[in-house]
Amino acid sequence: MFSGKENEAVIQYDKDWSEKIGLVKFDFLGLKTLTVIDNAVKFLRERQVDKGEKNLFNLDRIDYRDPKVYALISSGDTDGVFQLESSGMKDLCSRVKPSTLEDITAINALYRPGPLNSGMVDDYINRKHGITETVYDLPQLKDILEETYGVIVYQEQVMRVARVLAGYSLGEADILRRAMGKKKKEEMDQQREKFVTGAAKNSIAAETANKIFDLLAKFAEYGFNKSHSAAYGVLSYQTAFMKCYYPAEFMAAMLATEIHDTDKLSQYIADSRSHGIPVLQPDVNHSKKTFSVVDHAEGDAKKSPAIRFGLEAIKGVGGVAVDAILQERTEKGPFKNFIDFCTRVTLRKVNKKVIECLISSGAFDSIGEENRATMFESVEAVIAYAAKQQEQSDLGQVSFFDQYKSDSFKLDDAAFERLFSRAPDWPDSKKLQMEKQLVGFYVSGHPMEKWWQVAKDFVTTNLMGIHEQFAGRKEAAMKNPKPANSGGSAGKGGWKREEGPRWDVTLAALVGSYREIMTKKGSRMAFAELEDMGGKLEVVCFPDPYEKFGQLLKQSVDECQPFLFIGQIALDEESPKFFLKSVEPIAELQKRKVSSVVFMLDPSAVNSEKLIQLRATIVRHRGKCATFLEYLGAVNGANFTSRHALPLELFVNPTSEMAKEVNSLFGQDVVKFS
């Protein structure tokens, strides 16, 4: 024994020798899931208090037999659910279709290489669903194995069988369990003799006892500690319960816990949005330090919950700056505008870099009387003015503008006009690009959103689908090998790769990043990362396709521009890897696909001014695609549709920009491509 760096007692023996000299070994697990659950409950209770509710949520009182929770688990909708969110676990849950806490406990114990490869899992599933009859070699075994449908899943079951059938004590049963796990022949022979002898005292024939001993030995190798699995099962159920009934609070807690893991943040934000939970951009007046849950009032009469992005999750905005912002906001109220913010916060803590990061992430959008580009270009001038105001305030001086309240500032007054360098607002692509640089992903939208309706008819799967299907396709390919697809010849520059089984795929995505390298032959190739709204995927671009499409990869990164990517997934890799063959702009697909554009209008919401604006928009986007006005309404309770073809001079170019302008004009989606 000797002392560690913190004066703790440290033993120099391994665990087996430590036990032999009388020491007891404990394993302590620190699970961040406990923090997730705690935060989710806090978020929920805070909202209940704000609404004046008296009966606050209590996790200790949840129903562990709720069919809705088991339906969620069985559906595979388990992103964020403890132990059940991997693609393999999702598949196992959908096969088992758990209906009790015991089933979830068993799933946690069965999802390991041994049980999966030994057939235990298939036996469990078939017996649970009545496909295979559950038969017990002895009546005494039913009480022990009934909860797992006759399959020996847990170490405790092995020990209990030994005690009930062969009269083992608790200590002797544990020795048997360890002997079976280690598979030492000498020990096993001794235990078999002891087991058969003990069973004979309970009138069990030697043949039957030996058969059961062999069964125990077979399953003991894969047996799992039930107490461990049951504790995990409770956490699995609790997280599934929170996701089922309080998804906004639960996902906000997940995001807060994974605030520094951009891959996890992307996954959980995509999952939140797929469940209709808005994830709102950071805001200097509404965001807290980390993620929070708020009532989303915008366009929502019911004020359903939304998740608000935390200020500390913005790169370049550290905890010191966030604390200063929150303290000022708490003590003196919300910020009125951009200048009010800069004059009030402590510029030693909230410096130019922090303010630029806040602008670029959209944190001033709700109070900015100027666009992001103008605020960004004007930071130095505004900070200089704010610093002078703070200096005068510290000296006890009063400026002319102190006579007016912050909310009376008019930014078009000459004194304030000079502070701003006017600039056209950044295009959506740049805004999204800046957001991704600062938070690791797109916050206010995703470049794929406006293109997905066009691209979905051309793709074979999405990135999440690839990750979910990869293991199954890989296993099938290895069991039934076929000749490799063509394309393994040497490319320009001498690059050659022996190909294994491949899976042809067509994807709609954008390039998140790429890295160019030189081959030994002096040719250029690249490794890239594709991403869509639900996942990411590694890409290999050999010299031939890189020479043809390398510029498009760069364009996708620089302009947040999605493309259609055609290639293959190698099924002989450890993880999905996409080998690129060709790239095609989605905009070109749209032009080929769309034959007409229909503007679907509600007569009660249309006036002459809007029709004039519509005509002007069409003229700005003039093209070769036929256009129609379609009026949808009701007269005396009867619905009617009236379609009118527009003249040749009002044919349009069917672009997403045109659709966005028209939809914005009418405040809803009225453009239909057909």
XYZ file of C-alpha atoms in Angstrom:
674
model
C 0.000 0.000 0.000
C 1.155 3.518 -0.724
C -0.351 6.994 -1.049
C -1.471 8.542 -4.307
C -1.125 12.173 -5.315
C -4.162 13.107 -3.223
C -3.057 10.961 -0.230
C -5.478 8.198 -1.154
C -4.543 4.591 -0.390
C -3.406 2.787 -3.551
C -2.867 -0.968 -3.900
C -0.229 -2.359 -6.283
C -1.968 -5.675 -6.885
C -4.527 -6.352 -9.628
C -8.169 -6.924 -8.686
C -7.912 -10.717 -8.349
C -4.900 -10.614 -5.989
C -6.456 -7.707 -4.102
C -9.495 -9.857 -3.362
C -7.284 -12.714 -2.192
C -5.654 -10.543 0.499
C -9.065 -9.548 1.814
C -9.832 -6.270 0.021
C -13.290 -5.535 -1.350
C -13.550 -4.016 -4.842
C -16.217 -1.401 -5.603
C -17.011 0.084 -9.015
C -18.401 3.628 -8.898
C -20.035 4.877 -12.085
C -20.558 8.579 -12.729
C -23.467 8.925 -15.165
C -24.199 12.285 -16.780
C -27.693 10.908 -17.468
C -28.483 11.629 -13.815
C -27.636 15.277 -14.483
C -29.802 15.243 -17.618
C -32.803 13.916 -15.683
C -32.229 16.392 -12.848
C -32.031 19.337 -15.269
C -35.101 18.194 -17.200
C -37.124 18.037 -13.974
C -35.840 21.503 -12.973
C -36.825 22.965 -16.362
C -40.285 21.446 -16.040
C -40.839 22.643 -12.470
C -39.687 26.169 -13.353
C -42.311 26.352 -16.098
C -44.970 24.928 -13.771
C -44.147 27.581 -11.146
C -44.301 30.328 -13.801
C -47.776 29.116 -14.768
C -48.942 29.084 -11.148
C -49.305 25.317 -10.936
C -49.184 23.900 -7.415
C -48.770 20.171 -8.052
C -45.190 20.121 -9.282
C -43.857 17.157 -11.203
C -42.306 14.402 -9.096
C -40.227 11.783 -10.862
C -40.740 9.344 -7.997
C -44.449 9.133 -8.828
C -44.310 8.228 -12.512
C -46.104 5.107 -13.733
C -43.638 2.419 -14.832
C -46.398 0.612 -16.754
C -47.332 3.456 -19.114
C -48.056 1.982 -22.583
C -47.191 5.285 -24.331
C -43.648 5.106 -23.005
C -43.206 1.529 -24.172
C -44.661 2.468 -27.558
C -42.027 5.211 -27.894
C -39.238 2.772 -27.033
C -40.620 0.128 -29.410
C -40.788 2.653 -32.246
C -37.033 3.258 -32.056
C -37.563 6.968 -31.371
C -34.928 6.795 -28.665
C -32.387 9.527 -29.404
C -31.249 10.708 -25.972
C -32.821 7.750 -24.140
C -30.260 6.211 -21.823
C -28.601 3.076 -23.249
C -31.201 2.810 -26.051
C -30.094 5.396 -28.614
C -27.583 3.484 -30.747
C -28.803 2.106 -34.075
C -28.340 -1.466 -32.808
C -30.352 -0.764 -29.662
C -33.100 0.910 -31.707
C -33.330 -2.201 -33.848
C -33.389 -4.494 -30.802
C -36.121 -2.404 -29.144
C -38.263 -2.550 -32.269
C -37.847 -6.354 -32.356
C -38.439 -6.981 -28.657
C -41.234 -4.388 -28.323
C -40.825 -4.105 -24.544
C -44.013 -3.918 -22.508
C -42.603 -4.065 -18.965
C -39.657 -2.705 -17.010
C -38.368 -6.286 -16.886
C -38.157 -6.264 -20.689
C -36.055 -3.097 -20.682
C -33.831 -4.617 -18.011
C -33.370 -7.693 -20.202
C -32.635 -5.573 -23.302
C -29.805 -3.825 -21.445
C -28.387 -7.222 -20.491
C -28.842 -8.855 -23.909
C -27.315 -6.139 -26.072
C -23.768 -7.460 -25.897
C -21.696 -9.435 -28.430
C -22.026 -12.745 -26.564
C -25.825 -12.916 -26.332
C -26.279 -11.423 -29.819
C -23.975 -13.980 -31.433
C -25.112 -16.986 -29.374
C -28.784 -16.876 -30.362
C -29.963 -15.870 -26.869
C -31.561 -12.701 -28.208
C -33.517 -14.536 -30.903
C -34.687 -17.103 -28.334
C -35.860 -14.328 -26.016
C -37.747 -12.487 -28.781
C -39.382 -15.607 -30.239
C -40.549 -16.803 -26.828
C -41.815 -13.361 -25.788
C -43.955 -13.078 -28.922
C -45.190 -16.680 -28.762
C -43.359 -17.812 -31.908
C -41.499 -20.450 -29.887
C -43.022 -22.235 -26.898
C -41.290 -21.734 -23.550
C -40.491 -25.121 -21.994
C -38.872 -25.716 -18.594
C -36.832 -28.864 -17.873
C -38.081 -28.840 -14.289
C -41.116 -27.180 -12.694
C -38.811 -25.436 -10.195
C -37.195 -23.476 -13.056
C -40.400 -21.681 -14.050
C -40.423 -19.393 -11.040
C -36.756 -18.496 -11.671
C -36.796 -18.061 -15.461
C -40.377 -16.997 -16.230
C -39.557 -13.261 -16.357
C -37.028 -13.928 -19.158
C -39.182 -16.510 -20.984
C -36.987 -19.453 -20.008
C -33.737 -17.834 -21.206
C -30.978 -17.551 -18.605
C -30.044 -13.870 -18.916
C -28.715 -12.889 -15.493
C -25.948 -14.119 -13.222
C -28.422 -14.037 -10.340
C -30.537 -16.647 -12.180
C -27.539 -18.993 -12.383
C -26.968 -18.610 -8.647
C -30.635 -19.088 -7.794
C -30.895 -22.278 -9.895
C -27.899 -23.691 -8.008
C -29.469 -22.839 -4.661
C -32.961 -24.173 -5.478
C -31.954 -27.360 -7.301
C -28.637 -28.276 -5.667
C -28.826 -26.666 -2.241
C -25.932 -24.217 -2.708
C -25.452 -21.439 -0.174
C -25.199 -17.843 -1.427
C -21.413 -17.933 -1.151
C -21.171 -21.306 -2.905
C -23.489 -20.128 -5.693
C -21.267 -17.100 -6.299
C -18.204 -19.354 -6.510
C -20.083 -21.471 -9.099
C -20.939 -18.352 -11.112
C -17.321 -17.217 -11.187
C -16.066 -20.698 -12.087
C -18.460 -20.882 -15.023
C -17.440 -17.417 -16.213
C -13.719 -18.319 -16.124
C -14.262 -21.749 -17.773
C -11.493 -23.458 -15.801
C -11.911 -27.211 -16.408
C -10.649 -28.380 -13.019
C -12.960 -26.041 -11.144
C -15.868 -26.878 -13.464
C -15.428 -30.624 -12.882
C -15.510 -30.085 -9.132
C -18.605 -27.883 -9.400
C -20.399 -30.370 -11.679
C -19.902 -33.159 -9.129
C -21.097 -30.887 -6.323
C -24.140 -29.757 -8.383
C -25.213 -33.285 -9.371
C -24.763 -34.528 -5.800
C -26.795 -31.679 -4.381
C -29.519 -32.118 -7.001
C -29.810 -35.829 -6.152
C -30.757 -34.840 -2.584
C -33.745 -33.029 -4.150
C -34.749 -36.143 -6.119
C -33.408 -34.809 -9.434
C -31.931 -37.479 -11.719
C -28.228 -37.232 -12.562
C -28.981 -37.038 -16.302
C -31.315 -34.068 -15.777
C -28.887 -32.393 -13.363
C -26.014 -32.710 -15.851
C -28.204 -31.261 -18.629
C -29.133 -28.269 -16.487
C -25.494 -27.806 -15.411
C -24.463 -27.698 -19.088
C -27.239 -25.160 -19.726
C -26.031 -23.006 -16.835
C -22.437 -23.214 -18.087
C -23.519 -22.158 -21.567
C -25.447 -19.096 -20.448
C -23.229 -18.155 -17.496
C -20.560 -17.113 -19.990
C -22.919 -14.412 -21.255
C -24.844 -13.783 -18.051
C -25.132 -10.196 -16.869
C -25.527 -8.779 -13.395
C -29.250 -8.089 -13.017
C -28.907 -5.477 -10.286
C -26.733 -3.436 -12.641
C -29.055 -3.950 -15.608
C -32.164 -3.163 -13.547
C -30.706 0.150 -12.360
C -29.889 1.009 -15.961
C -33.379 -0.107 -16.985
C -34.948 2.367 -14.557
C -32.861 5.186 -16.023
C -33.804 4.079 -19.545
C -37.481 4.220 -18.638
C -37.193 7.566 -16.847
C -35.485 9.221 -19.817
C -38.027 7.664 -22.202
C -40.855 8.933 -19.967
C -39.464 12.475 -20.020
C -39.032 12.374 -23.795
C -42.555 11.009 -24.238
C -44.400 13.560 -22.065
C -42.000 16.507 -21.708
C -39.835 16.405 -24.839
C -38.829 20.093 -24.837
C -37.579 19.976 -21.249
C -35.832 16.671 -21.841
C -34.091 17.717 -25.066
C -33.070 21.057 -23.522
C -31.447 19.117 -20.681
C -29.673 16.872 -23.202
C -28.384 19.913 -25.097
C -27.233 21.596 -21.892
C -25.293 18.474 -20.920
C -23.673 18.096 -24.356
C -23.055 21.836 -24.827
C -19.417 21.309 -25.870
C -20.036 18.306 -28.184
C -21.126 19.772 -31.534
C -21.909 16.350 -33.051
C -24.293 15.539 -30.210
C -25.804 19.028 -30.341
C -26.492 18.636 -34.058
C -28.109 15.242 -33.490
C -30.365 16.402 -30.659
C -31.354 19.666 -32.342
C -32.328 17.726 -35.477
C -34.320 15.310 -33.311
C -36.042 18.198 -31.498
C -37.063 19.855 -34.740
C -38.303 16.555 -36.171
C -40.700 16.429 -33.184
C -41.950 19.950 -33.855
C -39.947 21.576 -31.044
C -38.459 24.869 -32.275
C -34.860 25.559 -31.322
C -34.625 29.341 -31.095
C -31.438 31.226 -31.831
C -29.463 32.899 -29.035
C -30.832 36.228 -27.843
C -29.221 38.763 -25.501
C -32.608 39.495 -23.920
C -34.011 35.974 -23.626
C -31.164 33.446 -23.534
C -29.819 32.089 -20.283
C -26.307 30.824 -19.732
C -27.126 27.407 -21.139
C -30.116 25.976 -23.018
C -33.542 26.700 -21.548
C -37.225 26.039 -22.228
C -39.546 28.909 -23.107
C -43.092 29.427 -24.368
C -42.887 29.924 -28.115
C -45.527 32.575 -28.740
C -44.597 33.473 -32.325
C -47.440 32.232 -34.543
C -48.557 29.818 -31.831
C -51.736 30.590 -29.932
C -51.160 27.646 -27.581
C -47.661 28.860 -26.693
C -46.159 25.406 -27.025
C -42.682 25.020 -25.515
C -39.520 25.772 -27.452
C -35.830 25.455 -26.660
C -33.815 28.655 -26.422
C -30.121 28.535 -27.294
C -27.752 29.383 -24.444
C -25.255 32.250 -24.694
C -22.370 30.181 -23.372
C -22.732 27.754 -26.286
C -21.539 30.481 -28.693
C -17.839 30.117 -29.469
C -15.896 33.182 -28.394
C -18.453 34.159 -25.754
C -17.000 32.894 -22.489
C -18.585 32.466 -19.101
C -17.229 35.776 -17.787
C -18.907 37.723 -20.608
C -22.156 35.789 -20.227
C -22.255 36.453 -16.479
C -21.741 40.164 -17.091
C -24.565 40.275 -19.660
C -26.994 38.339 -17.473
C -26.177 40.409 -14.395
C -26.819 43.693 -16.233
C -30.055 42.357 -17.734
C -31.287 41.100 -14.352
C -30.475 44.286 -12.472
C -31.592 46.905 -15.000
C -33.971 45.128 -17.345
C -33.878 44.074 -21.021
C -31.631 45.830 -23.511
C -33.477 48.288 -25.759
C -31.224 48.193 -28.791
C -27.666 47.552 -29.930
C -26.263 50.846 -28.597
C -28.086 50.420 -25.290
C -26.415 47.012 -24.919
C -22.927 48.342 -25.655
C -23.273 51.299 -23.297
C -24.556 49.185 -20.402
C -22.355 46.071 -20.357
C -18.817 46.132 -18.947
C -16.656 46.394 -22.061
C -13.657 44.938 -20.232
C -15.588 41.652 -20.031
C -17.816 41.982 -23.089
C -15.203 43.075 -25.611
C -15.250 43.605 -29.365
C -14.709 39.932 -30.186
C -17.585 38.875 -27.929
C -19.928 41.453 -29.481
C -18.969 40.365 -33.006
C -19.736 36.763 -32.074
C -23.117 37.803 -30.650
C -23.946 39.721 -33.841
C -22.927 36.857 -36.135
C -24.901 34.279 -34.177
C -28.074 36.389 -34.381
C -28.212 37.282 -30.698
C -29.148 40.917 -31.498
C -31.773 40.128 -34.164
C -34.721 40.786 -31.856
C -33.507 44.249 -30.782
C -31.246 45.245 -33.652
C -32.626 48.223 -35.502
C -29.900 47.540 -38.047
C -29.105 44.338 -39.924
C -26.274 42.015 -38.912
C -23.869 43.304 -41.569
C -24.323 46.934 -40.502
C -23.881 46.139 -36.804
C -20.766 44.087 -37.584
C -19.210 46.890 -39.653
C -20.068 49.455 -36.958
C -18.742 47.617 -33.895
C -15.613 49.723 -33.447
C -17.461 53.053 -33.684
C -20.245 51.949 -31.346
C -17.778 50.523 -28.804
C -15.760 53.754 -28.898
C -18.918 55.752 -28.213
C -20.000 53.326 -25.465
C -16.568 53.398 -23.832
C -16.646 57.194 -23.736
C -20.137 57.123 -22.193
C -18.990 54.667 -19.533
C -15.889 56.752 -18.806
C -17.974 59.894 -18.342
C -20.391 57.982 -16.153
C -17.531 56.748 -13.972
C -16.364 60.354 -13.602
C -19.850 61.461 -12.660
C -20.384 63.503 -15.826
C -23.722 63.689 -17.649
C -23.937 63.810 -21.442
C -26.645 65.446 -23.507
C -28.137 62.049 -24.302
C -28.503 61.084 -20.645
C -31.539 63.392 -20.580
C -33.381 60.849 -22.675
C -34.381 57.301 -21.854
C -32.781 54.480 -23.800
C -36.043 53.615 -25.520
C -36.273 57.162 -26.935
C -33.002 56.868 -28.871
C -33.625 57.364 -32.570
C -30.872 55.788 -34.579
C -31.607 57.986 -37.565
C -30.694 61.122 -35.579
C -27.515 62.668 -36.888
C -25.591 61.986 -33.683
C -26.266 58.278 -33.892
C -26.343 57.965 -37.668
C -22.621 58.604 -37.762
C -22.003 55.569 -35.572
C -23.238 53.157 -38.227
C -21.548 52.132 -41.450
C -24.484 51.046 -43.570
C -24.062 47.712 -45.360
C -26.436 45.386 -47.234
C -27.526 42.521 -45.044
C -25.675 39.246 -45.391
C -27.396 36.654 -47.586
C -28.982 33.701 -45.771
C -26.092 31.461 -46.831
C -23.532 33.682 -45.084
C -25.698 34.052 -41.985
C -25.954 30.283 -41.710
C -22.251 29.880 -42.370
C -21.377 32.340 -39.586
C -23.781 30.575 -37.208
C -22.121 27.264 -37.913
C -18.658 28.694 -37.282
C -19.762 30.031 -33.908
C -21.968 27.251 -32.580
C -20.877 24.257 -34.642
C -24.108 23.910 -36.618
C -26.911 25.930 -38.195
C -29.252 27.608 -35.704
C -31.808 29.778 -37.522
C -32.308 27.252 -40.300
C -30.530 24.683 -42.428
C -29.352 25.083 -46.037
C -31.019 21.759 -46.890
C -34.499 22.830 -45.776
C -35.452 24.797 -48.884
C -33.969 22.154 -51.219
C -35.263 18.948 -49.662
C -38.623 18.984 -51.471
C -36.728 19.000 -54.771
C -33.974 16.584 -53.777
C -36.093 13.905 -52.073
C -37.256 12.436 -55.398
C -33.658 11.854 -56.486
C -32.035 10.435 -53.337
C -31.958 6.823 -52.176
C -31.457 7.587 -48.470
C -30.247 10.248 -46.051
C -27.185 10.315 -43.811
C -28.994 9.080 -40.714
C -30.442 6.242 -42.795
C -26.941 5.230 -43.873
C -25.738 4.963 -40.282
C -28.855 3.017 -39.272
C -28.650 0.575 -42.212
C -24.886 0.156 -42.409
C -24.465 -2.666 -39.904
C -27.266 -4.763 -41.431
C -26.059 -4.287 -45.009
C -22.481 -5.012 -43.968
C -23.478 -8.259 -42.275
C -25.547 -9.348 -45.291
C -22.712 -8.487 -47.697
C -20.186 -10.490 -45.683
C -22.497 -13.514 -45.524
C -23.280 -13.371 -49.249
C -20.198 -11.896 -50.943
C -20.607 -10.719 -54.517
C -18.045 -9.517 -57.043
C -16.970 -5.959 -56.338
C -18.612 -3.225 -58.369
C -16.678 -1.741 -61.231
C -14.559 1.297 -60.601
C -11.509 -0.177 -58.901
C -9.068 0.597 -61.695
C -6.242 3.032 -61.226
C -7.339 6.633 -61.385
C -5.440 9.495 -62.892
C -2.385 9.919 -60.764
C -1.975 6.214 -60.145
C -4.306 5.855 -57.156
C -5.708 2.359 -56.870
C -7.737 0.686 -54.160
C -8.849 -2.914 -53.875
C -12.617 -2.777 -53.442
C -14.797 -4.929 -51.245
C -18.603 -5.061 -51.347
C -20.223 -1.680 -52.057
C -23.633 -0.083 -51.595
C -24.699 2.415 -54.288
C -26.270 5.561 -52.828
C -27.416 9.000 -53.941
C -27.437 11.696 -51.260
C -28.557 15.296 -50.936
C -26.210 17.098 -48.567
C -23.608 19.809 -48.259
C -19.908 19.683 -47.475
C -19.183 20.721 -43.912
C -15.414 20.590 -44.344
C -12.807 19.058 -46.593
C -9.069 18.445 -46.587
C -6.980 18.200 -49.737
C -3.930 15.917 -49.874
C -1.362 14.891 -52.458
C -0.980 11.248 -53.431
C 2.429 9.617 -53.833
C 2.050 10.097 -57.579
C 1.546 13.838 -57.170
C -2.205 13.941 -57.818
C -4.657 15.818 -55.616
C -7.499 14.124 -53.778
C -9.586 15.049 -50.742
C -11.266 13.792 -47.597
C -14.500 15.607 -46.755
C -17.453 15.505 -44.401
C -20.994 15.554 -45.750
C -23.866 16.695 -43.578
C -27.620 17.072 -43.856
C -30.325 17.926 -41.306
C -29.876 14.645 -39.438
C -26.308 13.408 -39.652
C -22.738 13.482 -40.953
C -20.697 11.158 -43.161
C -17.020 10.825 -44.107
C -16.280 11.162 -47.836
C -13.290 10.000 -49.872
C -12.765 11.800 -53.186
C -10.102 10.137 -55.356
C -8.072 12.089 -57.960
C -10.407 11.556 -60.948
C -13.643 12.801 -59.328
C -11.712 15.459 -57.384
C -10.354 16.945 -60.604
C -13.926 17.171 -61.955
C -15.839 18.171 -58.831
C -13.310 19.631 -56.380
C -14.466 23.173 -57.123
C -18.050 22.215 -56.235
C -16.861 20.812 -52.899
C -15.213 24.155 -52.157
C -18.344 26.007 -53.257
C -20.483 23.888 -50.960
C -18.264 24.810 -47.971
C -17.880 28.499 -48.815
C -21.512 29.186 -49.755
C -23.382 26.565 -47.673
C -24.622 25.194 -50.971
C -26.136 21.669 -50.998
C -25.564 19.286 -53.889
C -26.589 15.825 -55.029
C -23.746 13.370 -54.303
C -23.571 10.030 -56.117
C -21.224 7.290 -54.979
C -20.816 4.138 -52.943
C -20.581 3.105 -49.312
C -17.805 0.611 -48.647
C -19.212 -2.263 -46.600
C -15.804 -3.647 -45.649
C -15.006 -0.588 -43.487
C -15.459 -0.341 -39.725
C -17.805 2.639 -40.136
C -19.703 4.085 -43.122
C -17.364 5.716 -45.636
C -18.653 7.297 -48.850
C -16.587 7.061 -52.048
C -17.580 9.910 -54.351
C -18.281 9.383 -58.056
C -20.084 12.551 -59.141
C -21.699 15.778 -57.910
C -24.702 17.606 -59.360
C -26.239 20.958 -58.338
C -29.724 20.520 -56.892
C -30.790 23.764 -58.565
C -30.243 22.125 -61.954
C -32.399 19.185 -60.899
C -35.143 21.584 -59.934
C -35.110 23.287 -63.316
C -35.344 19.926 -65.092
C -38.039 18.616 -62.797
C -40.426 21.576 -62.590
C -42.745 22.108 -65.565
C -45.040 24.691 -63.983
C -45.380 26.947 -60.955
C -48.730 27.454 -59.228
C -49.450 30.348 -56.870
C -52.225 29.089 -54.568
C -54.054 32.104 -53.151
C -56.907 32.678 -50.721
C -59.189 35.362 -52.255
C -59.972 36.800 -48.827
C -56.261 37.435 -48.183
C -55.450 38.962 -51.586
C -55.725 42.617 -52.575
C -54.613 44.640 -55.579
C -51.428 45.827 -53.854
C -50.260 42.257 -53.184
C -51.054 41.209 -56.761
C -48.939 44.109 -58.052
C -46.094 43.023 -55.787
C -46.527 39.421 -56.971
C -46.255 40.548 -60.593
C -43.093 42.520 -59.818
C -41.557 39.471 -58.107
C -42.374 37.258 -61.095
C -40.803 39.781 -63.463
C -37.611 39.835 -61.382
C -37.434 36.047 -61.680
C -38.605 35.787 -65.291
C -37.890 32.428 -66.932
C -39.296 29.672 -69.133
C -41.587 27.874 -66.665
C -45.374 28.226 -67.078
C -47.203 29.962 -64.229
C -50.761 29.735 -62.875
C -52.865 31.574 -60.305
C -55.069 29.204 -58.341
C -57.731 30.666 -56.064
C -58.898 28.424 -53.213
C -61.951 29.498 -51.262
C -65.494 28.776 -50.144
C -68.917 30.210 -51.057
C -71.988 29.394 -48.964
C -70.111 26.558 -47.312
C -68.990 24.988 -50.595
C -65.289 24.857 -51.505
C -64.159 25.986 -54.941
C -60.943 26.130 -56.982
C -60.298 28.495 -59.852
C -57.083 28.292 -61.923
C -55.870 30.930 -64.385
C -52.857 30.633 -66.720
C -50.574 33.684 -66.742
C -49.243 35.091 -70.039
C -45.879 34.168 -71.543
C -44.174 37.338 -70.262
C -44.945 36.181 -66.678
C -43.271 32.778 -66.975
C -40.705 32.282 -64.163
C -37.426 30.666 -63.253
C -38.475 28.092 -60.575
C -35.851 28.866 -57.945
C -36.034 28.623 -54.180
C -35.271 32.354 -53.946
C -38.363 33.186 -56.006
C -40.518 30.872 -53.873
C -39.153 32.384 -50.674
C -39.987 35.947 -51.819
C -43.543 35.041 -52.840
C -44.206 33.026 -49.678
C -42.910 35.937 -47.595
C -45.223 38.323 -49.452
C -48.313 36.318 -48.505
C -47.103 35.183 -45.090
C -47.453 31.479 -45.844
C -46.431 28.785 -48.344
C -48.368 29.564 -51.522
C -45.860 28.427 -54.177
C -46.269 24.926 -55.581
C -43.806 23.385 -58.050
C -45.342 20.760 -60.335
